[in-house]
Amino acid sequence: MYTFNPGPSQVYPQVRQYLQDAFDEGWLSAQHRGERFVQLMRQTVQELKNKLNIPQDYTVFFMSSATECWEVLAQSLTPTKSFHLYNGAFGEKWFDYAKELRPESVGLKFGVDEVPDVYNLPGLDEKTDLVCITQNETSNATQLRDGVVLNMYNRLPGNALLAVDATSSLAGIQLKYIKADIWYASVQKCFGLPAGLSVMLLSPRAIERVRKINERRHYNSLMAQYEKMLNYQTTHTPNVLDIYLLSRTLADRPAIKAVHQHLQDRANKLYDYFDQATQLSPLITNPEARSTTVIGLQGPPALIEEVKRRALAQGLQLGSGYGTWKPTSLRIANFPAIPDAAFEQLVQFFAREFA
């Protein structure tokens, strides 16, 4: 069985051996304050920076999920309000969550086939602490290109920081980290690992703001986490197993430049095929807005259910649509852990049964 569900998704096949190794090496009962764990954290952070081309002066944090990142950013880096630019369910949920903690926060929705004009955004003012964008929207298979992120960074008002949700793209495509202050992602997508861990990256500018605000009211406050990470530790008991698995997969995977090109080639192949197909078509019609790592397809509800049913019978689990797109779409994860053989089988399945 191959799963193309966009999260939790296919894990690397090597994870089976890594799990056995973790048990044999005693990591399941390792002391998270001990020197052995500190060395694991140090190694994992360096592997992340080397393999994903993350700037050496960015600080890495480990949390439980992308949802926890929403909470931490609202608590520790948003004294007044945040501004959220979104076009899908997860970007909107981030806004809703932030608004519960910071009621003055503002949200602005744009269309799924639209490339937003970041230089003309209503509601973005000098009181904004944090500007929040979703680089890859898992719910509708859209993506903001590097140029949009760069323009948004150049457009920041006052002392605002730019935070980027890259949950379904980080570790899959090459990102220009210096063009934002905060990036985060969960590991159950492009990292090819079991859920229960997220990675957050903060620029020196963001760390300076963390120290200035000095918010310490929560167990996961960023200031407390930063102080612990100076010694490669965490404020609370971490997911030692997932951190160990992350270290192992990073050591075995190629550099992000090669991963990026490989996923781009596979995405182009699928988009080229479905642009010419007669029954199913890409959910996003504007090529400039299409995601590399999550491919969305649309069709009549009965056809969508038939495609998923027949694919599953052949060992291919496709992802369902999400939210308002659920009955009329499906999603195909294009994550690094999914082997090329699975994609070939998928293309042959569509060519044979839904040409």
mmCIF file of N, CA and C in Angstrom, residues 80-81 83 123-131 155-161 209:
data_model
loop_
_atom_site.group_PDB
_atom_site.id
_atom_site.type_symbol
_atom_site.label_atom_id
_atom_site.label_comp_id
_atom_site.label_asym_id
_atom_site.label_seq_id
_atom_site.Cartn_x
_atom_site.Cartn_y
_atom_site.Cartn_z
ATOM 1 N N THR A 80 0.370 42.822 20.508
ATOM 2 C CA THR A 80 -0.850 43.554 20.143
ATOM 3 C C THR A 80 -1.704 42.782 19.141
ATOM 4 N N LYS A 81 -1.158 42.567 17.921
ATOM 5 C CA LYS A 81 -1.982 41.885 16.924
ATOM 6 C C LYS A 81 -1.113 41.331 15.802
ATOM 7 N N PHE A 83 -1.329 39.995 11.522
ATOM 8 C CA PHE A 83 -2.046 40.141 10.249
ATOM 9 C C PHE A 83 -1.872 38.837 9.476
ATOM 10 N N GLY A 123 -5.638 46.783 6.038
ATOM 11 C CA GLY A 123 -5.587 46.222 7.382
ATOM 12 C C GLY A 123 -4.203 45.992 7.927
ATOM 13 N N LEU A 124 -3.183 46.259 7.115
ATOM 14 C CA LEU A 124 -1.798 46.062 7.545
ATOM 15 C C LEU A 124 -1.244 47.421 7.972
ATOM 16 N N ASP A 125 -1.026 47.593 9.293
ATOM 17 C CA ASP A 125 -0.611 48.908 9.781
ATOM 18 C C ASP A 125 0.549 48.800 10.759
ATOM 19 N N GLU A 126 0.954 49.956 11.294
ATOM 20 C CA GLU A 126 2.134 50.041 12.147
ATOM 21 C C GLU A 126 1.969 49.310 13.476
ATOM 22 N N LYS A 127 0.742 48.986 13.873
ATOM 23 C CA LYS A 127 0.509 48.279 15.133
ATOM 24 C C LYS A 127 0.712 46.767 14.977
ATOM 25 N N THR A 128 0.937 46.319 13.760
ATOM 26 C CA THR A 128 1.074 44.889 13.500
ATOM 27 C C THR A 128 2.411 44.376 14.027
ATOM 28 N N ASP A 129 2.343 43.335 14.851
ATOM 29 C CA ASP A 129 3.561 42.709 15.384
ATOM 30 C C ASP A 129 4.077 41.601 14.475
ATOM 31 N N LEU A 130 3.142 40.866 13.872
ATOM 32 C CA LEU A 130 3.501 39.660 13.126
ATOM 33 C C LEU A 130 2.633 39.567 11.873
ATOM 34 N N VAL A 131 3.280 39.388 10.716
ATOM 35 C CA VAL A 131 2.568 39.138 9.469
ATOM 36 C C VAL A 131 2.680 37.647 9.170
ATOM 37 N N ARG A 155 7.655 44.503 2.344
ATOM 38 C CA ARG A 155 6.466 45.327 2.585
ATOM 39 C C ARG A 155 6.137 45.455 4.086
ATOM 40 N N LEU A 156 6.857 44.767 4.939
ATOM 41 C CA LEU A 156 6.514 44.733 6.360
ATOM 42 C C LEU A 156 6.425 46.138 6.944
ATOM 43 N N PRO A 157 5.347 46.412 7.683
ATOM 44 C CA PRO A 157 5.211 47.746 8.294
ATOM 45 C C PRO A 157 5.957 47.832 9.615
ATOM 46 N N GLY A 158 6.502 48.979 9.929
ATOM 47 C CA GLY A 158 7.120 49.207 11.221
ATOM 48 C C GLY A 158 8.141 48.160 11.606
ATOM 49 N N ASN A 159 7.949 47.549 12.772
ATOM 50 C CA ASN A 159 8.854 46.531 13.280
ATOM 51 C C ASN A 159 8.281 45.124 13.154
ATOM 52 N N ALA A 160 7.319 44.930 12.285
ATOM 53 C CA ALA A 160 6.661 43.626 12.152
ATOM 54 C C ALA A 160 7.646 42.548 11.685
ATOM 55 N N LEU A 161 7.403 41.332 12.138
ATOM 56 C CA LEU A 161 8.143 40.160 11.689
ATOM 57 C C LEU A 161 7.277 39.363 10.714
ATOM 58 N N ARG A 209 13.705 40.035 19.054
ATOM 59 C CA ARG A 209 12.362 40.427 19.490
ATOM 60 C C ARG A 209 11.882 39.552 20.644
#
